[in-house]
Amino acid sequence: MSNFASLFLVHINYRTLSNYYIHQKIDLNGDGKADTIQLLDIDEAGDFILRINKTYFKGSLSDSVNGLSIVDFDENDKYKEIAVHTTGLSSDDEYLILWNDRKNITEMEVLKRWLQFLGNGIIYCDDWMGFLKKREKYILNNETRKLEKIPQELYYTGVEGTVCNNFTIYRTRELKDPIAKLCTGSKALILACYI
C-alpha cells in the first residue's frame, strides 16, 4: 500500500489517458447509482486487486500500478470503462481495460503505449517505431464488450527523407512492374509502409 503515497488526484481528460486515481466514485453502468472503485494491494511486480462496490478482480500488469482512469469509450452506450495503468518496465505505458455491469468485473483488453479515444467506440493506440508513429485502431463491440483490433495492410508514415542511393520504385511489394527511379539526393515522402 506504500505506492498510494506517490499518487495524486486530478481531473480526468476524456480524450487521452494521463490522470490516475486510486479511489473514485462514479456511475459505471448507467443505473443512476455511483459505484465505488478502489485499487487495493498493489505490489511492485504489477499485481493488484480492483474493488468495485463488493466485487473484486485480481489483475496483473508488467510493473507496479500507478492508478486507474475512468473513461467513456462510447458516449452512446450506458457504460464507462476502467483503465488500470503502469508506466511499464521501459516507460512504455500499459493499460488493462475493464468494465463492470454491477455484477462482474470483466477484462476487455491490454493496450500499450499512447491511447486516444473519440467517444464513439473508436480507440487509437500509438507506438513509436524508431522513425514513425504506428497507429493501431480498435473498435468497441457493444454486444461482446470487447475491443476489436482493425487489421490494416499499411500504416500511415508521413516521413520525408533524402535518397542516399539510387533505387527503383515498383508497383507491388513483389518488385514487379517498375514505375520510377529515385536518384541520390532527391527528396522522398513515405506516405505509408508495411510493418
mmCIF file of N, CA and C in Angstrom, residues 77-185:
data_model
loop_
_atom_site.group_PDB
_atom_site.id
_atom_site.type_symbol
_atom_site.label_atom_id
_atom_site.label_comp_id
_atom_site.label_asym_id
_atom_site.label_seq_id
_atom_site.Cartn_x
_atom_site.Cartn_y
_atom_site.Cartn_z
ATOM 1 N N ASP A 77 -23.391 4.550 -25.344
ATOM 2 C CA ASP A 77 -23.853 3.423 -24.534
ATOM 3 C C ASP A 77 -23.884 3.858 -23.070
ATOM 4 N N LYS A 78 -24.366 3.000 -22.206
ATOM 5 C CA LYS A 78 -24.552 3.393 -20.806
ATOM 6 C C LYS A 78 -23.339 3.122 -19.928
ATOM 7 N N TYR A 79 -22.288 2.510 -20.486
ATOM 8 C CA TYR A 79 -21.151 2.087 -19.674
ATOM 9 C C TYR A 79 -19.973 3.051 -19.756
ATOM 10 N N LYS A 80 -19.200 3.066 -18.669
ATOM 11 C CA LYS A 80 -17.886 3.686 -18.659
ATOM 12 C C LYS A 80 -16.887 2.563 -18.377
ATOM 13 N N GLU A 81 -15.671 2.718 -18.865
ATOM 14 C CA GLU A 81 -14.652 1.694 -18.724
ATOM 15 C C GLU A 81 -13.580 2.147 -17.723
ATOM 16 N N ILE A 82 -12.823 1.176 -17.237
ATOM 17 C CA ILE A 82 -11.761 1.423 -16.275
ATOM 18 C C ILE A 82 -10.444 1.033 -16.939
ATOM 19 N N ALA A 83 -9.441 1.903 -16.852
ATOM 20 C CA ALA A 83 -8.114 1.614 -17.390
ATOM 21 C C ALA A 83 -7.123 1.641 -16.225
ATOM 22 N N VAL A 84 -6.614 0.470 -15.842
ATOM 23 C CA VAL A 84 -5.599 0.379 -14.797
ATOM 24 C C VAL A 84 -4.245 0.545 -15.480
ATOM 25 N N HIS A 85 -3.382 1.412 -14.932
ATOM 26 C CA HIS A 85 -2.178 1.855 -15.632
ATOM 27 C C HIS A 85 -0.883 1.504 -14.892
ATOM 28 N N THR A 86 0.136 1.159 -15.689
ATOM 29 C CA THR A 86 1.523 1.145 -15.234
ATOM 30 C C THR A 86 2.368 1.830 -16.293
ATOM 31 N N THR A 87 3.474 2.444 -15.859
ATOM 32 C CA THR A 87 4.400 3.015 -16.847
ATOM 33 C C THR A 87 5.213 1.922 -17.508
ATOM 34 N N GLY A 88 5.191 0.704 -16.956
ATOM 35 C CA GLY A 88 5.880 -0.425 -17.575
ATOM 36 C C GLY A 88 7.365 -0.447 -17.263
ATOM 37 N N LEU A 89 7.999 -1.521 -17.687
ATOM 38 C CA LEU A 89 9.420 -1.732 -17.391
ATOM 39 C C LEU A 89 10.328 -0.760 -18.124
ATOM 40 N N SER A 90 9.927 -0.305 -19.314
ATOM 41 C CA SER A 90 10.759 0.603 -20.120
ATOM 42 C C SER A 90 10.059 1.934 -20.358
ATOM 43 N N SER A 91 9.245 2.346 -19.412
ATOM 44 C CA SER A 91 8.436 3.563 -19.553
ATOM 45 C C SER A 91 7.523 3.478 -20.768
ATOM 46 N N ASP A 92 7.070 2.270 -21.077
ATOM 47 C CA ASP A 92 6.083 2.054 -22.139
ATOM 48 C C ASP A 92 4.734 1.847 -21.463
ATOM 49 N N ASP A 93 3.897 2.864 -21.503
ATOM 50 C CA ASP A 93 2.612 2.795 -20.821
ATOM 51 C C ASP A 93 1.860 1.523 -21.172
ATOM 52 N N GLU A 94 1.227 0.943 -20.168
ATOM 53 C CA GLU A 94 0.441 -0.279 -20.350
ATOM 54 C C GLU A 94 -0.862 -0.121 -19.571
ATOM 55 N N TYR A 95 -1.976 -0.529 -20.189
ATOM 56 C CA TYR A 95 -3.293 -0.372 -19.584
ATOM 57 C C TYR A 95 -4.051 -1.692 -19.644
ATOM 58 N N LEU A 96 -4.642 -2.078 -18.532
ATOM 59 C CA LEU A 96 -5.591 -3.180 -18.511
ATOM 60 C C LEU A 96 -6.969 -2.536 -18.510
ATOM 61 N N ILE A 97 -7.742 -2.785 -19.580
ATOM 62 C CA ILE A 97 -9.058 -2.172 -19.735
ATOM 63 C C ILE A 97 -10.116 -3.146 -19.213
ATOM 64 N N LEU A 98 -11.000 -2.633 -18.349
ATOM 65 C CA LEU A 98 -12.033 -3.454 -17.708
ATOM 66 C C LEU A 98 -13.385 -2.746 -17.797
ATOM 67 N N TRP A 99 -14.451 -3.519 -17.628
ATOM 68 C CA TRP A 99 -15.784 -2.914 -17.497
ATOM 69 C C TRP A 99 -16.560 -3.688 -16.442
ATOM 70 N N ASN A 100 -17.614 -3.058 -15.935
ATOM 71 C CA ASN A 100 -18.400 -3.634 -14.848
ATOM 72 C C ASN A 100 -19.875 -3.423 -15.110
ATOM 73 N N ASP A 101 -20.659 -4.507 -14.957
ATOM 74 C CA ASP A 101 -22.112 -4.405 -15.136
ATOM 75 C C ASP A 101 -22.856 -4.455 -13.796
ATOM 76 N N ARG A 102 -22.160 -4.146 -12.721
ATOM 77 C CA ARG A 102 -22.615 -4.183 -11.329
ATOM 78 C C ARG A 102 -22.603 -5.590 -10.753
ATOM 79 N N LYS A 103 -22.429 -6.625 -11.593
ATOM 80 C CA LYS A 103 -22.309 -7.996 -11.097
ATOM 81 C C LYS A 103 -20.891 -8.514 -11.252
ATOM 82 N N ASN A 104 -20.283 -8.257 -12.411
ATOM 83 C CA ASN A 104 -18.965 -8.805 -12.733
ATOM 84 C C ASN A 104 -18.021 -7.709 -13.205
ATOM 85 N N ILE A 105 -16.740 -7.903 -12.927
ATOM 86 C CA ILE A 105 -15.677 -7.073 -13.489
ATOM 87 C C ILE A 105 -15.025 -7.920 -14.576
ATOM 88 N N THR A 106 -15.051 -7.428 -15.810
ATOM 89 C CA THR A 106 -14.599 -8.217 -16.953
ATOM 90 C C THR A 106 -13.462 -7.519 -17.675
ATOM 91 N N GLU A 107 -12.414 -8.283 -17.965
ATOM 92 C CA GLU A 107 -11.270 -7.766 -18.719
ATOM 93 C C GLU A 107 -11.648 -7.635 -20.185
ATOM 94 N N MET A 108 -11.314 -6.485 -20.776
ATOM 95 C CA MET A 108 -11.597 -6.241 -22.186
ATOM 96 C C MET A 108 -10.347 -6.417 -23.051
ATOM 97 N N GLU A 109 -9.217 -5.831 -22.618
ATOM 98 C CA GLU A 109 -8.009 -5.838 -23.452
ATOM 99 C C GLU A 109 -6.851 -5.251 -22.651
ATOM 100 N N VAL A 110 -5.635 -5.621 -23.017
ATOM 101 C CA VAL A 110 -4.435 -4.941 -22.531
ATOM 102 C C VAL A 110 -3.899 -4.131 -23.705
ATOM 103 N N LEU A 111 -3.742 -2.823 -23.515
ATOM 104 C CA LEU A 111 -3.237 -1.943 -24.562
ATOM 105 C C LEU A 111 -1.963 -1.280 -24.065
ATOM 106 N N LYS A 112 -1.023 -1.048 -24.999
ATOM 107 C CA LYS A 112 0.262 -0.463 -24.629
ATOM 108 C C LYS A 112 0.515 0.819 -25.399
ATOM 109 N N ARG A 113 1.304 1.667 -24.787
ATOM 110 C CA ARG A 113 1.805 2.945 -25.280
ATOM 111 C C ARG A 113 0.749 4.036 -25.145
ATOM 112 N N TRP A 114 0.484 4.802 -26.190
ATOM 113 C CA TRP A 114 -0.297 6.034 -26.051
ATOM 114 C C TRP A 114 -1.699 5.826 -26.616
ATOM 115 N N LEU A 115 -2.694 6.045 -25.776
ATOM 116 C CA LEU A 115 -4.088 5.828 -26.172
ATOM 117 C C LEU A 115 -4.801 7.148 -26.402
ATOM 118 N N GLN A 116 -5.684 7.129 -27.387
ATOM 119 C CA GLN A 116 -6.611 8.229 -27.644
ATOM 120 C C GLN A 116 -7.946 7.594 -27.967
ATOM 121 N N PHE A 117 -9.017 8.232 -27.530
ATOM 122 C CA PHE A 117 -10.331 7.715 -27.881
ATOM 123 C C PHE A 117 -11.248 8.866 -28.224
ATOM 124 N N LEU A 118 -12.189 8.576 -29.114
ATOM 125 C CA LEU A 118 -13.023 9.621 -29.684
ATOM 126 C C LEU A 118 -14.389 9.715 -29.034
ATOM 127 N N GLY A 119 -14.735 8.767 -28.164
ATOM 128 C CA GLY A 119 -16.050 8.773 -27.538
ATOM 129 C C GLY A 119 -17.120 8.136 -28.401
ATOM 130 N N ASN A 120 -16.731 7.609 -29.568
ATOM 131 C CA ASN A 120 -17.689 6.971 -30.478
ATOM 132 C C ASN A 120 -17.400 5.481 -30.664
ATOM 133 N N GLY A 121 -16.629 4.903 -29.748
ATOM 134 C CA GLY A 121 -16.296 3.486 -29.840
ATOM 135 C C GLY A 121 -14.990 3.212 -30.556
ATOM 136 N N ILE A 122 -14.296 4.261 -31.018
ATOM 137 C CA ILE A 122 -13.007 4.094 -31.704
ATOM 138 C C ILE A 122 -11.886 4.475 -30.745
ATOM 139 N N ILE A 123 -10.887 3.603 -30.643
ATOM 140 C CA ILE A 123 -9.739 3.833 -29.781
ATOM 141 C C ILE A 123 -8.482 3.715 -30.636
ATOM 142 N N TYR A 124 -7.589 4.701 -30.546
ATOM 143 C CA TYR A 124 -6.309 4.654 -31.227
ATOM 144 C C TYR A 124 -5.224 4.306 -30.218
ATOM 145 N N CYS A 125 -4.308 3.467 -30.645
ATOM 146 C CA CYS A 125 -3.187 3.065 -29.797
ATOM 147 C C CYS A 125 -1.909 3.312 -30.603
ATOM 148 N N ASP A 126 -1.148 4.334 -30.220
ATOM 149 C CA ASP A 126 0.055 4.734 -30.954
ATOM 150 C C ASP A 126 1.296 4.116 -30.331
ATOM 151 N N ASP A 127 2.245 3.738 -31.190
ATOM 152 C CA ASP A 127 3.501 3.153 -30.732
ATOM 153 C C ASP A 127 4.642 3.761 -31.543
ATOM 154 N N TRP A 128 5.770 4.043 -30.904
ATOM 155 C CA TRP A 128 6.919 4.628 -31.589
ATOM 156 C C TRP A 128 7.771 3.516 -32.192
ATOM 157 N N MET A 129 8.074 3.623 -33.493
ATOM 158 C CA MET A 129 8.794 2.580 -34.215
ATOM 159 C C MET A 129 10.188 3.033 -34.655
ATOM 160 N N GLY A 130 10.768 4.004 -33.990
ATOM 161 C CA GLY A 130 12.111 4.440 -34.314
ATOM 162 C C GLY A 130 12.153 5.667 -35.208
ATOM 163 N N PHE A 131 11.304 5.714 -36.247
ATOM 164 C CA PHE A 131 11.239 6.907 -37.084
ATOM 165 C C PHE A 131 9.811 7.248 -37.484
ATOM 166 N N LEU A 132 8.857 6.436 -37.032
ATOM 167 C CA LEU A 132 7.461 6.724 -37.327
ATOM 168 C C LEU A 132 6.592 6.284 -36.159
ATOM 169 N N LYS A 133 5.404 6.871 -36.110
ATOM 170 C CA LYS A 133 4.437 6.502 -35.102
ATOM 171 C C LYS A 133 3.426 5.548 -35.744
ATOM 172 N N LYS A 134 3.393 4.312 -35.261
ATOM 173 C CA LYS A 134 2.448 3.320 -35.782
ATOM 174 C C LYS A 134 1.152 3.442 -34.998
ATOM 175 N N ARG A 135 0.050 3.578 -35.693
ATOM 176 C CA ARG A 135 -1.256 3.722 -35.043
ATOM 177 C C ARG A 135 -2.121 2.499 -35.318
ATOM 178 N N GLU A 136 -2.474 1.793 -34.237
ATOM 179 C CA GLU A 136 -3.441 0.700 -34.329
ATOM 180 C C GLU A 136 -4.816 1.257 -33.993
ATOM 181 N N LYS A 137 -5.818 0.720 -34.648
ATOM 182 C CA LYS A 137 -7.191 1.172 -34.418
ATOM 183 C C LYS A 137 -7.998 0.025 -33.828
ATOM 184 N N TYR A 138 -8.740 0.315 -32.766
ATOM 185 C CA TYR A 138 -9.632 -0.651 -32.133
ATOM 186 C C TYR A 138 -11.037 -0.078 -32.150
ATOM 187 N N ILE A 139 -12.022 -0.969 -32.252
ATOM 188 C CA ILE A 139 -13.409 -0.539 -32.095
ATOM 189 C C ILE A 139 -14.030 -1.327 -30.955
ATOM 190 N N LEU A 140 -14.950 -0.689 -30.275
ATOM 191 C CA LEU A 140 -15.654 -1.317 -29.176
ATOM 192 C C LEU A 140 -16.855 -2.070 -29.726
ATOM 193 N N ASN A 141 -16.886 -3.390 -29.516
ATOM 194 C CA ASN A 141 -18.035 -4.204 -29.888
ATOM 195 C C ASN A 141 -19.012 -4.140 -28.714
ATOM 196 N N ASN A 142 -20.119 -3.450 -28.882
ATOM 197 C CA ASN A 142 -21.056 -3.243 -27.777
ATOM 198 C C ASN A 142 -21.803 -4.511 -27.384
ATOM 199 N N GLU A 143 -21.836 -5.512 -28.252
ATOM 200 C CA GLU A 143 -22.502 -6.774 -27.898
ATOM 201 C C GLU A 143 -21.623 -7.627 -27.003
ATOM 202 N N THR A 144 -20.347 -7.769 -27.365
ATOM 203 C CA THR A 144 -19.436 -8.614 -26.576
ATOM 204 C C THR A 144 -18.699 -7.826 -25.501
ATOM 205 N N ARG A 145 -18.734 -6.475 -25.590
ATOM 206 C CA ARG A 145 -17.997 -5.590 -24.685
ATOM 207 C C ARG A 145 -16.499 -5.876 -24.755
ATOM 208 N N LYS A 146 -16.017 -6.173 -25.952
ATOM 209 C CA LYS A 146 -14.586 -6.396 -26.196
ATOM 210 C C LYS A 146 -14.090 -5.339 -27.181
ATOM 211 N N LEU A 147 -12.775 -5.092 -27.140
ATOM 212 C CA LEU A 147 -12.146 -4.227 -28.124
ATOM 213 C C LEU A 147 -11.624 -5.091 -29.256
ATOM 214 N N GLU A 148 -11.956 -4.718 -30.483
ATOM 215 C CA GLU A 148 -11.532 -5.480 -31.654
ATOM 216 C C GLU A 148 -10.532 -4.662 -32.455
ATOM 217 N N LYS A 149 -9.363 -5.253 -32.689
ATOM 218 C CA LYS A 149 -8.322 -4.586 -33.477
ATOM 219 C C LYS A 149 -8.702 -4.646 -34.948
ATOM 220 N N ILE A 150 -8.620 -3.506 -35.625
ATOM 221 C CA ILE A 150 -8.941 -3.425 -37.049
ATOM 222 C C ILE A 150 -7.674 -3.727 -37.846
ATOM 223 N N PRO A 151 -7.677 -4.825 -38.618
ATOM 224 C CA PRO A 151 -6.471 -5.144 -39.401
ATOM 225 C C PRO A 151 -6.221 -4.091 -40.478
ATOM 226 N N GLN A 152 -4.962 -3.791 -40.704
ATOM 227 C CA GLN A 152 -4.603 -2.864 -41.778
ATOM 228 C C GLN A 152 -3.333 -3.349 -42.459
ATOM 229 N N GLU A 153 -3.334 -3.270 -43.763
ATOM 230 C CA GLU A 153 -2.185 -3.740 -44.529
ATOM 231 C C GLU A 153 -1.025 -2.753 -44.450
ATOM 232 N N LEU A 154 -1.347 -1.461 -44.502
ATOM 233 C CA LEU A 154 -0.333 -0.416 -44.479
ATOM 234 C C LEU A 154 -0.606 0.552 -43.334
ATOM 235 N N TYR A 155 0.461 1.184 -42.835
ATOM 236 C CA TYR A 155 0.351 2.170 -41.778
ATOM 237 C C TYR A 155 0.802 3.523 -42.305
ATOM 238 N N TYR A 156 0.054 4.576 -41.969
ATOM 239 C CA TYR A 156 0.442 5.923 -42.366
ATOM 240 C C TYR A 156 1.814 6.234 -41.773
ATOM 241 N N THR A 157 2.675 6.843 -42.585
ATOM 242 C CA THR A 157 4.019 7.177 -42.154
ATOM 243 C C THR A 157 4.227 8.681 -42.128
ATOM 244 N N GLY A 158 4.113 9.323 -43.293
ATOM 245 C CA GLY A 158 4.275 10.770 -43.373
ATOM 246 C C GLY A 158 5.676 11.258 -43.075
ATOM 247 N N VAL A 159 6.693 10.436 -43.369
ATOM 248 C CA VAL A 159 8.086 10.791 -43.079
ATOM 249 C C VAL A 159 8.787 11.172 -44.383
ATOM 250 N N GLU A 160 9.483 12.321 -44.357
ATOM 251 C CA GLU A 160 10.245 12.753 -45.537
ATOM 252 C C GLU A 160 11.716 12.467 -45.313
ATOM 253 N N GLY A 161 12.401 12.074 -46.384
ATOM 254 C CA GLY A 161 13.826 11.796 -46.285
ATOM 255 C C GLY A 161 14.542 12.123 -47.574
ATOM 256 N N THR A 162 15.860 12.037 -47.512
ATOM 257 C CA THR A 162 16.707 12.255 -48.685
ATOM 258 C C THR A 162 17.242 10.906 -49.138
ATOM 259 N N VAL A 163 17.173 10.651 -50.438
ATOM 260 C CA VAL A 163 17.619 9.385 -51.009
ATOM 261 C C VAL A 163 19.150 9.318 -50.947
ATOM 262 N N CYS A 164 19.671 8.233 -50.336
ATOM 263 C CA CYS A 164 21.138 8.054 -50.198
ATOM 264 C C CYS A 164 21.739 7.374 -51.422
ATOM 265 N N ASN A 165 21.008 6.403 -52.007
ATOM 266 C CA ASN A 165 21.468 5.667 -53.189
ATOM 267 C C ASN A 165 20.308 5.524 -54.153
ATOM 268 N N ASN A 166 20.608 5.549 -55.421
ATOM 269 C CA ASN A 166 19.554 5.359 -56.430
ATOM 270 C C ASN A 166 18.788 4.062 -56.153
ATOM 271 N N PHE A 167 17.472 4.110 -56.309
ATOM 272 C CA PHE A 167 16.708 2.865 -56.227
ATOM 273 C C PHE A 167 15.414 2.997 -57.018
ATOM 274 N N THR A 168 14.860 1.845 -57.348
ATOM 275 C CA THR A 168 13.659 1.765 -58.177
ATOM 276 C C THR A 168 12.436 1.565 -57.296
ATOM 277 N N ILE A 169 11.337 2.203 -57.689
ATOM 278 C CA ILE A 169 10.043 2.009 -57.022
ATOM 279 C C ILE A 169 9.217 1.098 -57.922
ATOM 280 N N TYR A 170 8.592 0.113 -57.318
ATOM 281 C CA TYR A 170 7.779 -0.863 -58.048
ATOM 282 C C TYR A 170 6.312 -0.706 -57.679
ATOM 283 N N ARG A 171 5.463 -1.190 -58.545
ATOM 284 C CA ARG A 171 4.019 -1.108 -58.339
ATOM 285 C C ARG A 171 3.562 -2.017 -57.195
ATOM 286 N N THR A 172 4.255 -3.133 -56.977
ATOM 287 C CA THR A 172 3.855 -4.090 -55.930
ATOM 288 C C THR A 172 5.047 -4.428 -55.048
ATOM 289 N N ARG A 173 4.782 -5.029 -53.899
ATOM 290 C CA ARG A 173 5.850 -5.458 -52.992
ATOM 291 C C ARG A 173 6.653 -6.616 -53.567
ATOM 292 N N GLU A 174 6.109 -7.293 -54.559
ATOM 293 C CA GLU A 174 6.819 -8.418 -55.184
ATOM 294 C C GLU A 174 7.883 -7.931 -56.166
ATOM 295 N N LEU A 175 8.136 -6.618 -56.195
ATOM 296 C CA LEU A 175 9.144 -5.990 -57.050
ATOM 297 C C LEU A 175 8.906 -6.287 -58.521
ATOM 298 N N LYS A 176 7.655 -6.198 -58.930
ATOM 299 C CA LYS A 176 7.279 -6.353 -60.330
ATOM 300 C C LYS A 176 6.764 -5.016 -60.853
ATOM 301 N N ASP A 177 6.964 -4.771 -62.123
ATOM 302 C CA ASP A 177 6.445 -3.592 -62.805
ATOM 303 C C ASP A 177 7.022 -2.291 -62.223
ATOM 304 N N PRO A 178 8.292 -1.983 -62.546
ATOM 305 C CA PRO A 178 8.898 -0.734 -62.056
ATOM 306 C C PRO A 178 8.147 0.486 -62.580
ATOM 307 N N ILE A 179 7.988 1.492 -61.707
ATOM 308 C CA ILE A 179 7.237 2.684 -62.129
ATOM 309 C C ILE A 179 8.066 3.968 -62.035
ATOM 310 N N ALA A 180 9.175 3.971 -61.268
ATOM 311 C CA ALA A 180 10.013 5.173 -61.162
ATOM 312 C C ALA A 180 11.373 4.795 -60.599
ATOM 313 N N LYS A 181 12.332 5.688 -60.812
ATOM 314 C CA LYS A 181 13.658 5.508 -60.224
ATOM 315 C C LYS A 181 14.000 6.787 -59.475
ATOM 316 N N LEU A 182 14.343 6.619 -58.185
ATOM 317 C CA LEU A 182 14.716 7.778 -57.377
ATOM 318 C C LEU A 182 16.232 7.911 -57.385
ATOM 319 N N CYS A 183 16.694 9.140 -57.565
ATOM 320 C CA CYS A 183 18.128 9.407 -57.671
ATOM 321 C C CYS A 183 18.688 9.918 -56.349
ATOM 322 N N THR A 184 19.965 9.665 -56.133
ATOM 323 C CA THR A 184 20.669 10.133 -54.948
ATOM 324 C C THR A 184 20.480 11.640 -54.792
ATOM 325 N N GLY A 185 20.156 12.077 -53.555
ATOM 326 C CA GLY A 185 19.987 13.496 -53.262
ATOM 327 C C GLY A 185 18.561 13.998 -53.421
#
